[in-house]
Amino acid sequence: EMVKELSENLDARVTVGSHVRQPTLNELYRPYRVGDFSVDANENLVIERITKFELGLDWQVSDRLFASLSLFRDHLRDSVANVSSPIDPNDAQRINLDRARAQGIEIALDWQCADDLSLGLSGLLLDTEVTSCPENPGLIGNRFAQAPKHRAHS
C-alpha cells in the first residue's frame, strides 16, 4: 500500500496485492441437499487466487468525524463456486471457476460522538461477473450467486 498526503486532513492510497484461500473442508468433502437441489463436494478443488487493485481517499473531516472512499477491482482465478449442471439445474457441484472479477465502491463514515462511543456507517456497491467457466459456459457474464449488489452496515 502506498499513501500520499494530499493535505493535512486528506490522504490518497493505492493498494495492489494478492492473496490465496484454501478450499474449506465442507467444500472438499461435504455434499448437501435442500429440497430437490443438491450440491456435491469436490475433493479436487485447488487454491483460489485473488489479485486486488484499490484506490482510496481518507478524509479526517473533523476531530470526531472520519470518512473514506475506496474503488476496487479484484481478479479471481479458481474461485470456488456451486455450479449447476447445464443438463439439470438442480444438480450442482463445487468447482473452481476459471476466472471471475469483482469491482465496486465502498464508502465509510466513523463518528466519535463521545469519548467512549463511536458510530460507524459503511456502504458497498458491488459488481461481480464470471468471465470464464469451461464446465458451464452459460455462466459467463453472470453475477456471483449470493453476492449482494449493495450492502450497508452500521
mmCIF file of C-alpha atoms in Angstrom, residues 53-105:
data_model
loop_
_atom_site.group_PDB
_atom_site.id
_atom_site.type_symbol
_atom_site.label_atom_id
_atom_site.label_comp_id
_atom_site.label_asym_id
_atom_site.label_seq_id
_atom_site.Cartn_x
_atom_site.Cartn_y
_atom_site.Cartn_z
ATOM 1 C CA PHE A 53 -6.297 -3.229 -7.083
ATOM 2 C CA GLU A 54 -7.674 -0.419 -4.917
ATOM 3 C CA LEU A 55 -7.696 3.387 -4.975
ATOM 4 C CA GLY A 56 -8.949 5.313 -1.974
ATOM 5 C CA LEU A 57 -9.300 8.621 -0.193
ATOM 6 C CA ASP A 58 -9.236 9.009 3.595
ATOM 7 C CA TRP A 59 -10.563 12.301 4.977
ATOM 8 C CA GLN A 60 -10.355 13.460 8.586
ATOM 9 C CA VAL A 61 -13.364 15.794 8.352
ATOM 10 C CA SER A 62 -13.054 16.971 11.969
ATOM 11 C CA ASP A 63 -11.613 15.771 15.254
ATOM 12 C CA ARG A 64 -14.539 13.383 15.616
ATOM 13 C CA LEU A 65 -15.554 12.569 12.030
ATOM 14 C CA PHE A 66 -13.657 10.389 9.534
ATOM 15 C CA ALA A 67 -14.725 9.429 6.004
ATOM 16 C CA SER A 68 -13.235 7.117 3.399
ATOM 17 C CA LEU A 69 -13.983 6.211 -0.189
ATOM 18 C CA SER A 70 -12.485 3.211 -1.991
ATOM 19 C CA LEU A 71 -12.715 1.992 -5.584
ATOM 20 C CA PHE A 72 -11.588 -1.593 -6.088
ATOM 21 C CA ARG A 73 -11.240 -4.316 -8.698
ATOM 22 C CA ASP A 74 -10.391 -7.937 -7.892
ATOM 23 C CA HIS A 75 -9.373 -10.575 -10.433
ATOM 24 C CA LEU A 76 -10.109 -14.108 -9.225
ATOM 25 C CA ARG A 77 -8.675 -17.373 -10.524
ATOM 26 C CA ASP A 78 -10.019 -20.727 -9.422
ATOM 27 C CA SER A 79 -12.685 -19.224 -7.155
ATOM 28 C CA VAL A 80 -14.810 -21.956 -5.536
ATOM 29 C CA ALA A 81 -18.451 -21.842 -6.627
ATOM 30 C CA ASN A 82 -21.524 -24.054 -6.669
ATOM 31 C CA VAL A 83 -22.059 -24.613 -10.396
ATOM 32 C CA SER A 84 -25.217 -26.218 -11.737
ATOM 33 C CA SER A 85 -25.040 -28.817 -14.460
ATOM 34 C CA PRO A 86 -26.055 -27.467 -17.887
ATOM 35 C CA ILE A 87 -28.294 -30.560 -18.180
ATOM 36 C CA ASP A 88 -30.015 -30.437 -14.744
ATOM 37 C CA PRO A 89 -30.075 -27.081 -12.896
ATOM 38 C CA ASN A 90 -30.963 -28.897 -9.628
ATOM 39 C CA ASP A 91 -27.701 -30.869 -9.746
ATOM 40 C CA ALA A 92 -24.655 -28.781 -8.830
ATOM 41 C CA GLN A 93 -21.062 -29.376 -7.831
ATOM 42 C CA ARG A 94 -18.461 -27.198 -6.184
ATOM 43 C CA ILE A 95 -15.874 -26.344 -8.799
ATOM 44 C CA ASN A 96 -13.114 -23.821 -9.345
ATOM 45 C CA LEU A 97 -14.318 -21.094 -11.698
ATOM 46 C CA ASP A 98 -11.582 -20.457 -14.216
ATOM 47 C CA ARG A 99 -11.801 -16.663 -13.993
ATOM 48 C CA ALA A 100 -14.050 -14.052 -12.425
ATOM 49 C CA ARG A 101 -13.932 -10.438 -11.296
ATOM 50 C CA ALA A 102 -15.428 -8.234 -8.612
ATOM 51 C CA GLN A 103 -15.362 -4.451 -8.628
ATOM 52 C CA GLY A 104 -17.073 -1.729 -6.701
ATOM 53 C CA ILE A 105 -17.160 1.277 -4.434
#
